[in-house]
XYZ file of C-alpha atoms in Angstrom:
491
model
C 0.159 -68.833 -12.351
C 3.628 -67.522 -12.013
C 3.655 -66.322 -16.013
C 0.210 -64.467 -14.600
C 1.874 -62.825 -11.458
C 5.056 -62.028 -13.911
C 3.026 -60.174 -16.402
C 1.553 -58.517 -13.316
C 5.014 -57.505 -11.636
C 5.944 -55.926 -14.934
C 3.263 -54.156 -15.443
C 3.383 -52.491 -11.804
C 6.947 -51.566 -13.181
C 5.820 -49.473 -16.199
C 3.395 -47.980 -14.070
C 5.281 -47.401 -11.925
C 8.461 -45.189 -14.059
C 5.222 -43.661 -15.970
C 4.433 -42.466 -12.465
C 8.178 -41.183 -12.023
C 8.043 -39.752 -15.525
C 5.128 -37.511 -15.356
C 5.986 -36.570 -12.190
C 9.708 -35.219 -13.356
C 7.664 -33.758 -15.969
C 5.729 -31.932 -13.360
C 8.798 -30.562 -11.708
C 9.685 -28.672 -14.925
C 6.177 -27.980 -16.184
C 4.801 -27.265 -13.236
C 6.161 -23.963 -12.946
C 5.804 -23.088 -16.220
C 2.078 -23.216 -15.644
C 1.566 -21.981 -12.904
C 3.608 -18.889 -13.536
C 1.304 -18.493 -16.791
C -2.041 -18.348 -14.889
C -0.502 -15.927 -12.380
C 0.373 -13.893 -15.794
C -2.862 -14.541 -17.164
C -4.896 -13.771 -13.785
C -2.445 -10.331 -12.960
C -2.916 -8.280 -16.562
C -5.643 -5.832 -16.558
C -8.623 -7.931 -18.735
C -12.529 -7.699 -18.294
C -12.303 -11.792 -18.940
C -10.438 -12.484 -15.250
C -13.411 -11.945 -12.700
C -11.254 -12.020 -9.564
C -8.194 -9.793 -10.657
C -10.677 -7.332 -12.409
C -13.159 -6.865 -9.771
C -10.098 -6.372 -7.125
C -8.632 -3.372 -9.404
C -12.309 -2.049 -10.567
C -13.891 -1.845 -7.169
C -11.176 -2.737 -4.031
C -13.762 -5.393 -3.038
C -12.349 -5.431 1.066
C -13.030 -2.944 3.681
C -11.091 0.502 3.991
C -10.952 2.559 6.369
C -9.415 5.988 7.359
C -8.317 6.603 10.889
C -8.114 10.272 11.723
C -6.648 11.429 14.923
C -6.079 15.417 15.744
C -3.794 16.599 18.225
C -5.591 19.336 20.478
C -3.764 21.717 21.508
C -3.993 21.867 25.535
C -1.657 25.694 25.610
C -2.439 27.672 23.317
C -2.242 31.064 25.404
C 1.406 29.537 26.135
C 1.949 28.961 22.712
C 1.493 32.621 21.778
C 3.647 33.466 24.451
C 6.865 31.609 23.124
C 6.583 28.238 24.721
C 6.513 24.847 23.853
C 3.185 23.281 22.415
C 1.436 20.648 24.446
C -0.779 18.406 22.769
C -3.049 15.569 23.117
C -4.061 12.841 20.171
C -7.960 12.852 20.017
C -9.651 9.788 18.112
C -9.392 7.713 16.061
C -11.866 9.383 13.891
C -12.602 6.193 11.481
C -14.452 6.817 8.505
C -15.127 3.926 5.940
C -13.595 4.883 2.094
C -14.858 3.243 -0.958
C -12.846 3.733 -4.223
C -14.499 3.238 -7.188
C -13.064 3.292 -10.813
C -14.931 4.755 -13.584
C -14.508 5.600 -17.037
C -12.598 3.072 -17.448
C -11.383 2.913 -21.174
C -8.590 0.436 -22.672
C -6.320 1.826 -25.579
C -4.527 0.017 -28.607
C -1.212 0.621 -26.476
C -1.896 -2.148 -23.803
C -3.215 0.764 -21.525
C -6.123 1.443 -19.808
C -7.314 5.110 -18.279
C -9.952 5.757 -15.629
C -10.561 7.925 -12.535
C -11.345 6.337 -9.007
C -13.668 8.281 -7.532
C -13.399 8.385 -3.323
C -16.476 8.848 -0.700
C -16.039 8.517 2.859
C -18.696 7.308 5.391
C -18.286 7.955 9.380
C -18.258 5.071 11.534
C -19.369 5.834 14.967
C -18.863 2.276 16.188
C -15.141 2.119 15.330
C -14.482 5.370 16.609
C -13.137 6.663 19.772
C -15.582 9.939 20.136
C -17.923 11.682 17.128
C -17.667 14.197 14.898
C -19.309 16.374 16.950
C -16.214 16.243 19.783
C -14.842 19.926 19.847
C -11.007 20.260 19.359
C -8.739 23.176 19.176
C -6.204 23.092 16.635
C -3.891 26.131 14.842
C -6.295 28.378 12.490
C -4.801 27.440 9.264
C -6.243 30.474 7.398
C -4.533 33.314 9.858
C -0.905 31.278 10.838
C -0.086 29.917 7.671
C -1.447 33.526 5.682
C 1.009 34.981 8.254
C 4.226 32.930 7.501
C 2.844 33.341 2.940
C 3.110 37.233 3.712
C 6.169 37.428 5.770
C 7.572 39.128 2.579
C 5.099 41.532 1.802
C 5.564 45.457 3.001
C 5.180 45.971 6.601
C 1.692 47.782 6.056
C 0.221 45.275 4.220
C 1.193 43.279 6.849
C -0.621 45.722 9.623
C -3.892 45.777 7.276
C -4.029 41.804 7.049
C -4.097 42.088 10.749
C -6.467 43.939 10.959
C -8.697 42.077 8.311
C -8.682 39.067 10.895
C -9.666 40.842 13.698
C -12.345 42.466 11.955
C -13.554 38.476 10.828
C -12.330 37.746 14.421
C -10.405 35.156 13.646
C -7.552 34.475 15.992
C -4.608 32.042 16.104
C -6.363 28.905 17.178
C -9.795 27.975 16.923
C -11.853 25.353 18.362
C -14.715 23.630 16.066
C -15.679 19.945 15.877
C -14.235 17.295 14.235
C -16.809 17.161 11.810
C -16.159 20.892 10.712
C -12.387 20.584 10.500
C -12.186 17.493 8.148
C -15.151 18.552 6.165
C -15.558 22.243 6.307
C -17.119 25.334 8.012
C -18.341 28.575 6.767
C -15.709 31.187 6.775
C -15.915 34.548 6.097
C -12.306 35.328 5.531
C -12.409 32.399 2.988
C -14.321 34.798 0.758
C -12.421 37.610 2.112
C -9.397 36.051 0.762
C -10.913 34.293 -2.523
C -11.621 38.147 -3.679
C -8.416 39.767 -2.787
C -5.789 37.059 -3.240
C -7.180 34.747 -5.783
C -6.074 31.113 -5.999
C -4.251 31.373 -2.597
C -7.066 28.910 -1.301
C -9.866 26.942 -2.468
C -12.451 28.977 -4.314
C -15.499 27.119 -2.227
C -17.113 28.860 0.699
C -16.098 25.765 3.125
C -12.866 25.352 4.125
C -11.697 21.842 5.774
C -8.853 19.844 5.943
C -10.395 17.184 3.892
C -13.036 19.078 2.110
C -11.029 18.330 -1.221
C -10.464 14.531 -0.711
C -14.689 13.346 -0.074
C -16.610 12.917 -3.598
C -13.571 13.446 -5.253
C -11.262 11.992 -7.820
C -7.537 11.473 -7.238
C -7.366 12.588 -10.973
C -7.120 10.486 -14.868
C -4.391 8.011 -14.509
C -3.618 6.236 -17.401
C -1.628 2.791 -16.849
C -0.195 -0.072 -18.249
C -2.552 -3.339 -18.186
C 0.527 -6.295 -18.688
C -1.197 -7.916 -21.902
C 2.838 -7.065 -24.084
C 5.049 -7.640 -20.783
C 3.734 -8.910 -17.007
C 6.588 -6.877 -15.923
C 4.626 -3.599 -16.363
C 1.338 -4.366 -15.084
C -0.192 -1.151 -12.966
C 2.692 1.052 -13.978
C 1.372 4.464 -14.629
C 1.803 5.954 -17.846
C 0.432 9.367 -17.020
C -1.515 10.920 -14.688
C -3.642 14.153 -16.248
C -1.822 13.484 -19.342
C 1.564 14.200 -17.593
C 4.669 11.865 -17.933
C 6.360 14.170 -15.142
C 5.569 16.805 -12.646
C 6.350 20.622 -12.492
C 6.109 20.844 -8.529
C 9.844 20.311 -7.826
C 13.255 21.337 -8.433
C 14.231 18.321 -10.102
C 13.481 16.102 -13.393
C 14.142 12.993 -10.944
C 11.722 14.419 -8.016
C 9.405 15.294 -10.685
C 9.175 11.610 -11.974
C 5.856 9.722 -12.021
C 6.845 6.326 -10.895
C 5.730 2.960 -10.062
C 1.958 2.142 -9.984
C -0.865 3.958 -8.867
C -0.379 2.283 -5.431
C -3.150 -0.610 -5.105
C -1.036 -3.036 -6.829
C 2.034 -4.505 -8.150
C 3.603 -6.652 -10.804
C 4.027 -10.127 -10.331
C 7.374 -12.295 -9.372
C 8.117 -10.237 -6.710
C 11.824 -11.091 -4.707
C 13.288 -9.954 -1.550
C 15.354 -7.234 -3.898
C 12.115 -5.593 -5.182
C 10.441 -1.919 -3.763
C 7.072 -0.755 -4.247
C 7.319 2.702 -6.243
C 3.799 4.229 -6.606
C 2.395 7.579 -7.157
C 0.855 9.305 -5.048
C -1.591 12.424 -6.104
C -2.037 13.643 -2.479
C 1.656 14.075 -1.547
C 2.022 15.095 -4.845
C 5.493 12.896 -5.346
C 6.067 9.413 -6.515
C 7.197 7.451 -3.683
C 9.144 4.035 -2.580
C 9.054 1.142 -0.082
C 11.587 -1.453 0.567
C 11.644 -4.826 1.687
C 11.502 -5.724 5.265
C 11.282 -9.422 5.975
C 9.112 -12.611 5.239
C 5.418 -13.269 6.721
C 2.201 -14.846 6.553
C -1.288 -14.115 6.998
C -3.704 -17.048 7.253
C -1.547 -19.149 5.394
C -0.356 -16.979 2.773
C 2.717 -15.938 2.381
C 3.838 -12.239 2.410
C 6.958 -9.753 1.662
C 6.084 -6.943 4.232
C 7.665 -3.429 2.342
C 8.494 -0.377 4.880
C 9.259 3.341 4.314
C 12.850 3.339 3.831
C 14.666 6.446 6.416
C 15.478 8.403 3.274
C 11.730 8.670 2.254
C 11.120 12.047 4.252
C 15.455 13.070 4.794
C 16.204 16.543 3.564
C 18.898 17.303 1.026
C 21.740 17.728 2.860
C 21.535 14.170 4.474
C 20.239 12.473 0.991
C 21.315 14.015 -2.019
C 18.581 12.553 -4.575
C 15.972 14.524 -1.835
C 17.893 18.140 -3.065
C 14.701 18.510 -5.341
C 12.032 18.714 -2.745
C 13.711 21.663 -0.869
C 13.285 24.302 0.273
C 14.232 21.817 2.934
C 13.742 21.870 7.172
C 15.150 19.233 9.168
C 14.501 15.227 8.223
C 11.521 13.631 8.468
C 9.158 16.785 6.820
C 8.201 16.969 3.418
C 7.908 20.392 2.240
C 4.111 20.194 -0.323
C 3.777 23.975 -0.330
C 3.958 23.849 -3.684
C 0.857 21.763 -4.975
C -1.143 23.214 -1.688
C -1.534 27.175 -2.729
C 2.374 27.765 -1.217
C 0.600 26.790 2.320
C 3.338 26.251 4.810
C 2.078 22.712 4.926
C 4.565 19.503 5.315
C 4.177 15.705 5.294
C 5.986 13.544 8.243
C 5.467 10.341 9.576
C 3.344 10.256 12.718
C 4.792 11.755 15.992
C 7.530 12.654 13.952
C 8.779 8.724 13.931
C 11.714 8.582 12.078
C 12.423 12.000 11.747
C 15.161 14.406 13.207
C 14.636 14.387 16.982
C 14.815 18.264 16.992
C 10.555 18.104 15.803
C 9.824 15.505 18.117
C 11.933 17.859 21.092
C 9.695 21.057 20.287
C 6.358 19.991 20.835
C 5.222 17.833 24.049
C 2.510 14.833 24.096
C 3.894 13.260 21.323
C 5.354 9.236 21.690
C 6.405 7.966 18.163
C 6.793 3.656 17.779
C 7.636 1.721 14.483
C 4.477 -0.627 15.616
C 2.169 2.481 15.937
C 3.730 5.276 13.373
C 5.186 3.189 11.065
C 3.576 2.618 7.301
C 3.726 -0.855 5.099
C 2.526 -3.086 2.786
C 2.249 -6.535 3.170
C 2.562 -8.193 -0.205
C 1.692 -11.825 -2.373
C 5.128 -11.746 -3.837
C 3.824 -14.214 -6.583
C 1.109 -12.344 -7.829
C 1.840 -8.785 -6.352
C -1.566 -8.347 -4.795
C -1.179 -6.233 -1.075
C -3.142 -8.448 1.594
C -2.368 -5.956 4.131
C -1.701 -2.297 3.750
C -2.071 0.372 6.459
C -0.583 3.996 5.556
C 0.172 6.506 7.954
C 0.723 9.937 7.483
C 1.022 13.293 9.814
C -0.297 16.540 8.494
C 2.092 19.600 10.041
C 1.860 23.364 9.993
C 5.466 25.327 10.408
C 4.024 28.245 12.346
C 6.126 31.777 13.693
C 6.038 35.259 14.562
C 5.503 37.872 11.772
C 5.950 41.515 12.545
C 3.186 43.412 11.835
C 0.924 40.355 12.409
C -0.157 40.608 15.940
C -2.181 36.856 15.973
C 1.335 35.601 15.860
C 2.010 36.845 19.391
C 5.768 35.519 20.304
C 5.216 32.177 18.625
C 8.330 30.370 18.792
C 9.197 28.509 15.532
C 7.755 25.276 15.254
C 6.391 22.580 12.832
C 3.057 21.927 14.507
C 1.323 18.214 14.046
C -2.015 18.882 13.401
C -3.409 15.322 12.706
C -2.181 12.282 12.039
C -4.546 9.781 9.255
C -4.314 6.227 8.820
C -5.801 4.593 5.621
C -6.171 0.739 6.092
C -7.586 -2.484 4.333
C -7.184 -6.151 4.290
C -7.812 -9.099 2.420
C -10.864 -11.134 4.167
C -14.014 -12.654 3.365
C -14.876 -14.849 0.006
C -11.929 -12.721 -1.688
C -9.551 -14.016 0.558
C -11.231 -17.490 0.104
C -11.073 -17.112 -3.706
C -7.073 -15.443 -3.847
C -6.232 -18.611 -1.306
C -7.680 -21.154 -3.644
C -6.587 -19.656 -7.104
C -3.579 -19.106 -6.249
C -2.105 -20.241 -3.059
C -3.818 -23.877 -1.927
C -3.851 -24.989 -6.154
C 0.076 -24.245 -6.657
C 0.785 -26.037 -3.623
C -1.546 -29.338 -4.627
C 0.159 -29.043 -8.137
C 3.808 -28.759 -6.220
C 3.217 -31.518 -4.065
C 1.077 -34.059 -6.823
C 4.860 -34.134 -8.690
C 7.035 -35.148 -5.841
C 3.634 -37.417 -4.497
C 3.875 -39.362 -7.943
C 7.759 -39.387 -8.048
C 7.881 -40.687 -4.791
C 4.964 -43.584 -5.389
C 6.338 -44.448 -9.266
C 9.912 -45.297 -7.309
C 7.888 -47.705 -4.783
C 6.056 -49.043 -7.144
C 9.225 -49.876 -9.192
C 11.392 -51.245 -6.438
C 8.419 -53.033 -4.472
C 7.645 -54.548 -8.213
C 11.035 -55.322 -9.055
C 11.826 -57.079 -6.227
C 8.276 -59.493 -6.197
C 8.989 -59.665 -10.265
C 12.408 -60.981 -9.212
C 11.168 -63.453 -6.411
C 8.702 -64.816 -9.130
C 10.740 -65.270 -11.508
C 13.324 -67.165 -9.169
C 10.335 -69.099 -8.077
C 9.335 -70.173 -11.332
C 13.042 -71.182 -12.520
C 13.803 -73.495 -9.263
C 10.147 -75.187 -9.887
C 11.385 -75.970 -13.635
C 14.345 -77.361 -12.657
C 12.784 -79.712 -10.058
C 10.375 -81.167 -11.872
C 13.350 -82.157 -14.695
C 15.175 -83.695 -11.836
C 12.333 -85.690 -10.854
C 11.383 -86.735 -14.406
C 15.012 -88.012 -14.924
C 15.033 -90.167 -11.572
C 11.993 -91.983 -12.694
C 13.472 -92.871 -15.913
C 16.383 -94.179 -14.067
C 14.163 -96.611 -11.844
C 12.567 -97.909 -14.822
C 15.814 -98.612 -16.956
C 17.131 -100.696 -13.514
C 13.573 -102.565 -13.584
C 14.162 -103.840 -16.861
């Protein structure tokens, strides 16, 4: 019996430093693995359902929030004093990107265009697009500021083109007809005496260009040669760099095509992506740590210098002809409008914007863009960017719809474009790759932690068996040799 419970003991002992082997094994394997089917399930390939069908189609809900600041002065506008506005909305329309002719290359690349459509959503939204707003009329203030140059006559007979179109310095029209487009006579007007100053079509809207659209052929890497360059645009319309700025670095294209990220992500890493509507590859930094239903995140913010004019951040001189922080000057890929790019309420930006208009009330919480990313995989589960359109409006002599307009960059709207992770894709990305990693992490310190028990608890029975055995040997040869005493004495 105690040869039986020996054999057992010691058997409980290999089991138990197998246990404690594969386990240690774990701890450097582990890793390895796991950091191969994040590889495997990040590259661009028809073969990974998940990752695929998240780049092909954006499989969550997005959204665009519009809000427009109305204009409550405008007769005191024209007369030299400060704007007053009021935000109107949101606005939200539901967006759904959709990749298509999608073609890989030899060069571990793959080119497509994502095609955009936008749906209203009345029961998200704070109003409809039938709400009337007044707003500057783009066409006659920013035509004004374009021909501030021209000879003073000109100047008298553009004048007198908008009066005969009766177009004055603001208008009022409905929300629906501002982001989408109205009739305009002075479009055509302008189409047939100053060609390519503004879009050929008959409509003119402030989002007229962005609805059945395509942001344009971006061509980009898919991470099947090197991880480390998954999403990274290669070209976009067959460019490697821009011609809209002063600069070869503000004319770079880099980063990704802003949906998603290489893997292996670290507290030291930004999120460079291009962006066709601002017309400028941009960057985010890292903020802190967070989670979202269990997952971890790196939340990456708009660092200060994003929007800060030359003079306060040198690698900025390209986008100039600068104005004070906080504006980005895109004149020059929107027909040499007077049209900039700010944060929302002017957050973040030189205090002298915020001072010249009234209404507006800028917060980090509210105003502020970022990107909550899976640092393991790169994949955003939270994104929500915010951006403010703004028209710098004056006086021109000779263009009487000016009035005594003060100088001013004037918010027009502010837009919000938003999505999360949620649904059986968030089920799917938690399982994959969040609760699976974790099971694996814990299974080899779980069977490190059992194999020692095992060994120590089996050691130490092993032992007392043993002991046992030994003192039951040597008491039965004590007993045999006192018997064979007491028969020796008998005889």
């Amino acid at each position: 019996m105690g040869v039986n419970k020996a054999k057992l003991t010691a058997g409980f002992i290999v089991a138990g430093v197998l246990m404690v082997f594969f386990g240690t094994v774990l701890v450097f394997v582990g890793p390895i693995v796991i950091d191969d089917q994040v590889k495997k399930n990040t590259m661009i390939d028809p073969k990974n359902d998940l990752s695929y069908t998240m780049w092909k189609d954006l499989p969550v809900p997005f959204f665009m929030s519009v809000y427009f600041f109305h204009v409550l002065n405008p007769e005191e506008v024209l007369n030299g004093e400060k704007p007053l506005v009021e935000q109107r909305g949101p606005y939200v329309y539901r967006k759904r990107c959709q990749k298509e002719n999608i073609t890989f290359h030899p060069n571990f690349t793959v080119s497509y265009r994502e095609y955009r459509t936008y749906h209203f959503e009345p029961s998200m939204s704070v109003g409809n697009e039938s709400d009337l707003v007044t707003v500057p009329n783009m066409l006659v203030l920013s035509a004004a500021v374009m021909m501030e140059k021209l000879p003073f006559a000109l100047r008298l007979l553009i004048s007198a083109t908008f009066k005969t179109f009766k177009e004055g310095p603001f208008l009022t029209k409905t929300v629906g007809e501002l982001m989408w487009g109205y009739d305009s006579k002075l479009v055509d007007f302008l189409n047939q005496y100053l060609p390519g100053m503004l879009p050929s079509s008959g409509k003119f809207g402030l989002f007229a260009e962005f609805n059945n659209s395509n942001t344009g052929l971006f061509t980009i890497n898919t991470g099947k040669d090197d991880i480390t360059k998954v999403h990274r645009v290669d070209s976009w319309n067959g460019l490697t760099q821009l011609s809209y700025w002063r600069t070869p670095q503000c004319n770079m294209i880099n980063g990704t095509a802003g949906q998603m990220w290489p893997p292996f992500m670290t507290t030291e890493s930004t999120l460079p992506f291009y962006s066709p509507d601002a017309c400028r590859s941009l960057e985010l930094v890292y903020q802190r740590p967070g989670e979202m239903l269990g997952i971890p995140l790196y939340r990456f913010v708009a660092p200060k210098t994003m929007f800060a004019n030359g003079s306060e951040y040198e690698p900025n001189q390209g986008f100039c002809p600068c104005r004070q922080s906080g504006l980005l000057n895109v004149s020059s890929c929107r027909h040499n409008s007077p049209v900039f790019i700010s944060h929302p309420h002017f957050f973040n930006a030189d205090p002298v914007l915020l001072d010249s208009v009234l209404g507006l009330n800028p917060t980090e919480e509210e105003h502020g863009l970022f990107i909550d990313i899976h640092p393991l995989t790169g994949v955003p589960l939270n994104v929500s960017i915010r951006l403010q359109l703004n028209l710098y409006i004056k006086r021109v002599a000779g263009i009487t719809e000016t009035g005594k307009i003060s100088e001013v960059v004037m918010p027009l709207l502010w837009f919000e474009e938003n999505g999360y992770i949620d649904g059986p894709v968030l089920t799917t990305f938690r399982t994959n790759l969040v609760v699976l990693p974790a099971v694996m992490e814990y299974l080899q310190y779980l069977l490190i932690a059992i194999g020692l028990l095992t060994v120590i608890v089996a050691s130490v029975v092993h032992h007392k068996v043993k002991a046992s055995a030994s003192g039951q040997v040597k008491g039965s040869h004590g007993h045999d040799t006192q018997e064979k005493s007491l028969s020796a004495a008998e005889k």
